[in-house]
Short mmCIF file of C-alpha atoms in Angstrom, two decimals:
data_model
loop_
_atom_site.label_atom_id
_atom_site.label_comp_id
_atom_site.label_asym_id
_atom_site.label_seq_id
_atom_site.Cartn_x
_atom_site.Cartn_y
_atom_site.Cartn_z
CA UNK A 77 0.00 0.00 0.00
CA UNK A 78 1.39 3.39 -0.98
CA UNK A 79 1.79 6.15 1.55
CA UNK A 80 -1.19 8.50 1.44
CA UNK A 81 -1.34 12.13 2.38
CA UNK A 82 -4.08 14.61 3.23
CA UNK A 83 -7.39 14.13 1.41
CA UNK A 84 -6.65 10.61 0.09
CA UNK A 85 -5.78 9.35 3.56
CA UNK A 86 -8.91 10.88 5.07
CA UNK A 87 -11.03 9.26 2.35
CA UNK A 88 -9.46 5.88 2.86
CA UNK A 89 -9.99 6.06 6.63
CA UNK A 90 -13.63 6.97 6.09
CA UNK A 91 -14.32 4.00 3.85
CA UNK A 92 -12.24 1.67 5.99
CA UNK A 93 -14.54 2.56 8.87
CA UNK A 94 -17.62 1.99 6.68
CA UNK A 95 -16.26 -1.45 5.77
CA UNK A 96 -15.46 -2.43 9.37
CA UNK A 97 -17.14 -5.47 10.98
CA UNK A 98 -20.57 -4.63 12.34
CA UNK A 99 -21.43 -2.02 9.69
CA UNK A 100 -24.36 -2.61 7.29
CA UNK A 101 -22.06 -2.52 4.26
CA UNK A 102 -19.66 -5.09 5.70
CA UNK A 103 -22.58 -7.27 6.77
CA UNK A 104 -23.97 -7.24 3.24
CA UNK A 105 -20.58 -8.02 1.69
CA UNK A 106 -20.02 -10.87 4.15
CA UNK A 107 -23.38 -12.34 3.15
CA UNK A 108 -22.31 -12.18 -0.48
CA UNK A 109 -18.96 -13.78 0.32
CA UNK A 110 -20.67 -16.57 2.27
CA UNK A 111 -22.93 -17.21 -0.73
CA UNK A 112 -19.89 -17.35 -3.07
CA UNK A 113 -21.64 -15.34 -5.79
CA UNK A 114 -19.21 -12.43 -6.02
CA UNK A 115 -20.08 -8.75 -6.48
CA UNK A 116 -18.93 -5.35 -7.73
CA UNK A 117 -20.36 -2.40 -5.79
CA UNK A 118 -19.74 1.25 -6.68
CA UNK A 119 -19.95 3.46 -3.58
CA UNK A 120 -21.47 6.63 -5.01
CA UNK A 121 -22.95 7.95 -8.22
CA UNK A 122 -22.02 10.68 -10.69
CA UNK A 123 -22.29 11.62 -14.38
CA UNK A 124 -19.35 9.42 -15.37
CA UNK A 125 -20.95 6.35 -13.81
CA UNK A 126 -24.05 7.03 -15.90
CA UNK A 127 -21.92 7.29 -19.05
CA UNK A 128 -20.10 3.99 -18.54
CA UNK A 129 -23.19 2.05 -17.39
CA UNK A 130 -25.53 0.05 -19.54
CA UNK A 131 -28.38 -2.36 -18.89
CA UNK A 132 -29.46 -3.23 -15.39
CA UNK A 133 -32.32 -1.88 -13.33
CA UNK A 134 -33.04 1.28 -11.41
CA UNK A 135 -33.84 0.00 -7.94
CA UNK A 136 -33.66 3.01 -5.60
CA UNK A 137 -34.25 0.74 -2.62
CA UNK A 138 -33.33 1.32 1.01
CA UNK A 139 -29.89 -0.12 1.68
CA UNK A 140 -29.97 -3.23 3.82
CA UNK A 141 -27.44 -6.06 4.02
CA UNK A 142 -30.11 -8.54 2.88
CA UNK A 143 -31.12 -6.40 -0.12
CA UNK A 144 -27.48 -6.06 -1.17
CA UNK A 145 -27.03 -9.82 -0.97
CA UNK A 146 -30.14 -10.60 -3.00
CA UNK A 147 -29.47 -8.00 -5.71
CA UNK A 148 -25.86 -9.19 -6.05
CA UNK A 149 -27.18 -12.54 -7.32
CA UNK A 150 -27.96 -10.87 -10.66
CA UNK A 151 -25.28 -10.56 -13.32
CA UNK A 152 -23.59 -7.17 -13.36
CA UNK A 153 -22.70 -4.67 -10.67
CA UNK A 154 -24.47 -2.45 -8.19
CA UNK A 155 -24.43 1.29 -7.53
CA UNK A 156 -25.25 2.62 -4.06
CA UNK A 157 -25.62 6.21 -2.90
CA UNK A 158 -22.57 7.95 -1.46
CA UNK A 159 -24.07 7.94 2.04
CA UNK A 160 -24.85 4.22 1.63
CA UNK A 161 -28.50 4.81 2.46
CA UNK A 162 -29.91 3.47 -0.83
CA UNK A 163 -29.17 0.91 -3.51
CA UNK A 164 -29.64 2.89 -6.73
CA UNK A 165 -28.96 0.41 -9.55
CA UNK A 166 -28.45 -3.35 -9.89
CA UNK A 167 -27.42 -5.70 -12.68
CA UNK A 168 -25.40 -2.92 -14.33
CA UNK A 169 -22.80 -3.65 -17.02
CA UNK A 170 -19.87 -1.25 -16.68
CA UNK A 171 -17.61 -0.30 -19.59
CA UNK A 172 -14.79 1.86 -18.22
CA UNK A 173 -12.02 3.02 -20.56
CA UNK A 174 -9.64 0.24 -21.55
CA UNK A 175 -6.86 2.81 -21.82
CA UNK A 176 -6.68 3.19 -18.04
CA UNK A 177 -3.72 1.31 -16.53
CA UNK A 178 -4.33 -1.61 -14.18
CA UNK A 179 -2.28 -4.53 -12.93
CA UNK A 180 -5.36 -6.59 -12.06
CA UNK A 181 -5.90 -9.84 -13.95
CA UNK A 182 -9.43 -10.92 -13.02
CA UNK A 183 -12.26 -9.37 -15.03
CA UNK A 184 -14.16 -8.09 -11.99
CA UNK A 185 -11.07 -6.58 -10.38
CA UNK A 186 -9.83 -4.99 -13.62
CA UNK A 187 -13.23 -3.38 -14.11
CA UNK A 188 -13.38 -2.15 -10.51
CA UNK A 189 -9.89 -0.66 -10.68
CA UNK A 190 -10.69 1.22 -13.88
CA UNK A 191 -14.08 2.44 -12.59
CA UNK A 192 -12.38 3.85 -9.49
CA UNK A 193 -9.78 5.62 -11.65
CA UNK A 194 -12.24 7.02 -14.18
CA UNK A 195 -15.01 8.10 -11.78
CA UNK A 196 -12.96 8.92 -8.65
CA UNK A 197 -15.44 6.82 -6.68
CA UNK A 198 -14.56 3.91 -4.36
CA UNK A 199 -15.46 0.46 -5.65
CA UNK A 200 -15.71 -2.72 -3.59
CA UNK A 201 -15.45 -6.22 -5.01
CA UNK A 202 -16.22 -9.62 -3.55
CA UNK A 203 -14.33 -12.43 -5.26
CA UNK A 204 -16.41 -15.57 -5.71
CA UNK A 205 -13.37 -17.78 -6.32
CA UNK A 206 -10.97 -16.33 -3.71
CA UNK A 207 -13.64 -15.36 -1.13
CA UNK A 208 -11.97 -11.96 -0.58
CA UNK A 209 -13.24 -8.39 -0.24
CA UNK A 210 -11.23 -5.59 -1.86
CA UNK A 211 -11.58 -1.81 -1.93
CA UNK A 212 -10.37 0.05 -5.03
CA UNK A 213 -9.83 3.76 -4.66
CA UNK A 214 -7.73 6.43 -6.42
CA UNK A 215 -5.64 3.88 -8.27
CA UNK A 216 -4.88 1.87 -5.14
CA UNK A 217 -6.02 -1.54 -3.99
CA UNK A 218 -6.85 -2.30 -0.35
CA UNK A 219 -7.64 -5.86 0.75
CA UNK A 220 -10.32 -5.84 3.46
CA UNK A 221 -9.05 -8.32 6.00
CA UNK A 222 -10.99 -10.44 8.44
CA UNK A 223 -11.05 -9.47 12.11
CA UNK A 224 -8.84 -12.46 12.91
CA UNK A 225 -6.13 -11.30 10.47
CA UNK A 226 -6.20 -7.72 11.79
CA UNK A 227 -6.15 -8.86 15.42
CA UNK A 228 -3.00 -10.92 14.89
CA UNK A 229 -1.11 -7.87 13.65
CA UNK A 230 -2.74 -5.61 16.25
CA UNK A 231 -1.65 -7.85 19.11
CA UNK A 232 1.92 -7.87 17.80
CA UNK A 233 1.89 -4.08 17.53
CA UNK A 234 0.36 -3.73 21.00
CA UNK A 235 3.11 -5.90 22.49
CA UNK A 236 5.72 -3.68 20.82
CA UNK A 237 4.03 -0.53 22.13
CA UNK A 238 4.03 -2.01 25.63
CA UNK A 239 7.78 -2.65 25.45
CA UNK A 240 8.47 0.90 24.29
CA UNK A 241 6.17 2.24 27.01
CA UNK A 242 8.17 0.35 29.65
CA UNK A 243 11.36 1.78 28.20
CA UNK A 244 9.79 5.26 28.21
CA UNK A 245 8.83 4.91 31.88
CA UNK A 246 12.35 3.79 32.80
CA UNK A 247 14.13 6.52 30.83
CA UNK A 248 11.76 9.19 32.20
CA UNK A 249 12.54 8.08 35.75
CA UNK A 250 16.28 8.35 34.99
CA UNK A 251 15.75 11.81 33.48
CA UNK A 252 13.98 12.96 36.66
CA UNK A 253 16.95 11.85 38.75
CA UNK A 254 19.38 13.74 36.53
CA UNK A 255 17.16 16.84 36.52
CA UNK A 256 17.25 16.98 40.30
CA UNK A 257 21.04 17.33 40.17
CA UNK A 258 21.08 19.49 37.03
CA UNK A 259 23.10 16.88 35.12
CA UNK A 260 20.97 16.43 32.00
CA UNK A 261 22.63 16.13 28.59
CA UNK A 262 21.16 16.00 25.10
CA UNK A 263 21.71 12.24 25.13
CA UNK A 264 19.62 11.87 28.30
CA UNK A 265 16.77 13.80 26.71
CA UNK A 266 17.05 11.78 23.49
CA UNK A 267 16.75 8.54 25.49
CA UNK A 268 13.29 9.71 26.57
CA UNK A 269 12.30 11.15 23.20
CA UNK A 270 13.09 7.96 21.24
CA UNK A 271 10.61 5.60 22.97
CA UNK A 272 8.08 8.45 23.17
CA UNK A 273 8.26 8.88 19.39
CA UNK A 274 7.94 5.15 18.82
CA UNK A 275 4.92 4.88 21.14
CA UNK A 276 3.21 7.72 19.27
CA UNK A 277 4.07 6.19 15.88
CA UNK A 278 2.82 2.73 16.80
CA UNK A 279 -0.27 4.24 18.41
CA UNK A 280 -1.31 5.63 15.02
CA UNK A 281 -0.96 2.14 13.55
CA UNK A 282 -3.07 0.67 16.35
CA UNK A 283 -5.74 3.34 15.91
CA UNK A 284 -5.98 2.22 12.29
CA UNK A 285 -6.51 -1.36 13.42
CA UNK A 286 -9.23 -0.22 15.84
CA UNK A 287 -11.04 1.59 13.00
CA UNK A 288 -10.73 -1.41 10.70
CA UNK A 289 -12.05 -3.77 13.38
CA UNK A 290 -15.23 -1.80 14.06
CA UNK A 291 -17.25 -3.48 16.81
CA UNK A 292 -14.56 -6.16 17.11
CA UNK A 293 -12.02 -3.54 18.17
CA UNK A 294 -13.53 -2.46 21.50
CA UNK A 295 -11.15 -4.46 23.69
CA UNK A 296 -8.16 -3.33 21.63
CA UNK A 297 -9.27 0.28 22.06
CA UNK A 298 -9.33 -0.11 25.84
CA UNK A 299 -5.88 -1.74 25.80
CA UNK A 300 -4.56 1.05 23.60
CA UNK A 301 -5.86 3.71 25.98
CA UNK A 302 -4.28 1.96 28.95
CA UNK A 303 -0.83 1.64 27.39
CA UNK A 304 -0.70 5.17 25.94
CA UNK A 305 -2.39 7.16 28.71
CA UNK A 306 -0.31 10.20 29.66
CA UNK A 307 2.07 10.05 26.68
CA UNK A 308 0.78 13.26 25.09
CA UNK A 309 0.95 15.05 28.44
CA UNK A 310 4.56 13.93 28.83
CA UNK A 311 5.40 15.29 25.37
CA UNK A 312 3.80 18.65 26.22
CA UNK A 313 5.70 18.89 29.51
CA UNK A 314 9.01 18.09 27.82
CA UNK A 315 8.31 20.92 25.38
CA UNK A 316 7.72 23.27 28.32
CA UNK A 317 10.88 22.10 30.09
CA UNK A 318 13.38 22.36 27.26
CA UNK A 319 11.89 24.89 24.83
CA UNK A 320 13.17 28.02 26.55
CA UNK A 321 11.97 31.48 25.44
CA UNK A 322 15.53 32.50 24.62
CA UNK A 323 16.30 29.25 22.78
CA UNK A 324 13.85 28.25 20.04
CA UNK A 325 15.63 25.06 19.00
CA UNK A 326 13.87 22.29 20.89
CA UNK A 327 10.70 20.84 19.37
CA UNK A 328 9.19 17.37 19.06
CA UNK A 329 7.11 18.30 16.00
CA UNK A 330 9.72 17.14 13.49
CA UNK A 331 9.79 13.60 14.87
CA UNK A 332 6.62 12.65 12.98
CA UNK A 333 8.45 13.15 9.66
CA UNK A 334 11.55 11.22 10.70
CA UNK A 335 11.93 7.74 9.14
CA UNK A 336 11.59 4.93 11.66
CA UNK A 337 15.20 3.91 11.18
CA UNK A 338 16.36 7.41 12.08
CA UNK A 339 14.22 7.44 15.24
CA UNK A 340 16.45 4.64 16.52
CA UNK A 341 19.60 6.73 15.87
CA UNK A 342 20.35 9.09 18.83
CA UNK A 343 22.29 11.50 16.63
CA UNK A 344 19.49 11.82 14.06
CA UNK A 345 16.92 12.33 16.80
CA UNK A 346 19.06 15.02 18.47
CA UNK A 347 19.33 16.91 15.17
CA UNK A 348 15.61 16.50 14.43
CA UNK A 349 14.48 17.94 17.77
CA UNK A 350 16.66 21.01 17.33
CA UNK A 351 20.24 20.28 18.39
CA UNK A 352 21.83 20.80 14.99
CA UNK A 353 25.38 20.13 16.18
CA UNK A 354 24.43 16.61 17.18
CA UNK A 355 26.52 17.00 20.34
CA UNK A 356 25.00 14.38 22.63
CA UNK A 357 27.13 15.54 25.57
CA UNK A 358 25.79 19.11 25.51
CA UNK A 359 24.50 20.12 28.95
CA UNK A 360 20.83 21.08 29.24
CA UNK A 361 18.86 22.92 31.91
CA UNK A 362 15.29 21.89 32.69
CA UNK A 363 12.67 24.40 33.73
CA UNK A 364 11.17 21.70 35.99
CA UNK A 365 7.57 21.67 34.72
CA UNK A 366 7.37 17.92 34.24
CA UNK A 367 8.75 16.95 37.65
CA UNK A 368 6.74 19.55 39.56
CA UNK A 369 3.51 18.98 37.61
CA UNK A 370 3.53 15.19 37.75
CA UNK A 371 5.24 14.57 41.10
CA UNK A 372 3.51 17.32 43.05
CA UNK A 373 0.22 16.99 41.13
CA UNK A 374 0.00 20.66 40.18
CA UNK A 375 -1.64 22.29 37.19
CA UNK A 376 0.83 23.79 34.68
CA UNK A 377 -0.06 27.43 35.63
CA UNK A 378 0.46 26.70 39.33
CA UNK A 379 3.69 24.82 38.58
CA UNK A 380 4.93 27.82 36.61
CA UNK A 381 4.12 30.16 39.50
CA UNK A 382 5.94 27.89 41.95
CA UNK A 383 9.05 27.68 39.76
CA UNK A 384 9.08 31.43 39.20
CA UNK A 385 8.80 32.12 42.93
CA UNK A 386 11.41 29.56 44.04
CA UNK A 387 13.78 30.04 41.11
CA UNK A 388 14.64 26.56 39.84
CA UNK A 389 13.77 22.89 40.16
CA UNK A 390 16.79 22.31 42.39
CA UNK A 391 15.66 25.15 44.67
CA UNK A 392 12.19 23.58 44.89
CA UNK A 393 13.72 20.40 46.31
CA UNK A 394 15.46 22.48 48.99
CA UNK A 395 12.47 24.67 49.84
CA UNK A 396 10.81 24.32 53.24
CA UNK A 397 7.09 23.58 53.57
CA UNK A 398 6.59 27.14 54.86
CA UNK A 399 8.30 28.64 51.80
CA UNK A 400 6.06 26.58 49.55
CA UNK A 401 2.92 27.44 51.54
CA UNK A 402 3.62 31.18 51.17
CA UNK A 403 3.36 30.99 47.37
CA UNK A 404 -0.07 32.26 46.22
CA UNK A 405 -2.34 29.34 45.35
CA UNK A 406 -0.28 26.72 47.22
CA UNK A 407 -1.22 26.85 50.90
CA UNK A 408 -0.19 24.51 53.73
CA UNK A 409 -2.04 21.38 52.58
CA UNK A 410 -0.76 21.55 49.01
CA UNK A 411 2.72 22.39 50.30
CA UNK A 412 2.73 19.09 52.24
CA UNK A 413 1.66 17.19 49.12
CA UNK A 414 4.47 18.82 47.14
CA UNK A 415 7.06 18.04 49.79
CA UNK A 416 5.89 14.42 50.12
CA UNK A 417 5.95 13.92 46.35
CA UNK A 418 9.40 15.42 45.89
CA UNK A 419 10.79 13.52 48.87
CA UNK A 420 9.48 10.25 47.46
CA UNK A 421 11.01 11.05 44.07
CA UNK A 422 14.37 11.84 45.67
CA UNK A 423 14.30 8.59 47.65
CA UNK A 424 13.39 6.50 44.59
CA UNK A 425 16.18 8.05 42.56
CA UNK A 426 18.78 6.78 45.01
CA UNK A 427 17.78 3.13 44.53
#
């Protein structure tokens, strides 16, 4: 499958969701596949479809899986409305241009590929001999897999995400320890950014599996939420910590465009996030947002006020409960929570 961008990707995701298990369209196609009769269904109608269509019947019937199955028994193809609410025509003979390129060999698939190219409408086929469902769109061919096939890949991807999440948790804990002593280098930051980028990248893949699974993807969706919860917040806090007002270099935005192989290369990641020299030993100063926000359970605005009043993350660790309580918005009770959280962090970092 070719890489898609912008409008084409959005279109594909829309129709992938419409073809997911549990949808009326998928139900109808599965009935056709079970009956081994085959089908060609055009998802939408326009002037070009009218020009390349001959024969058949104008049905204009409410779309139901059963109706689709019964009408597919006739020779020829079907045309349904773009919103899939009605079956417009059945038994249609399509004659798309033979000049359009296609690598398909079967008659039904060659016709579907050319219809999709000529009309810019998605076309779905059900193969009677191979018992497969295929979506043709914008010159591309997308096999519609069974839930079992998708789940096998999804479980493998989920296991990989879990491993990267464990690595992210470990490297983040190490970063916190270094931040307390103001000993962070570019390499230390990169060791957090790498698994974070991989978790985000693999999450997109898993979200695609969830969409493709439809009602069969509910458990996977819950597992995905559990393993990725808090990752976006971590990314935002890292941006706040290392994107200083007087230094515009650091950003995580470029990581999404970095090839996967480069994400595994510390030097390439360092350059991508803004350290053009690639010096992994360069010393960095944290503003302390992540540690204060997550450890002391403060909102970002309150964390910013605390850091401005105290001066630095290291100073926060040395502040007395009374000093913390005197900061507007903190108070005695919250000051105790902050002290307890920071003390626990300091103790854990020594083990």
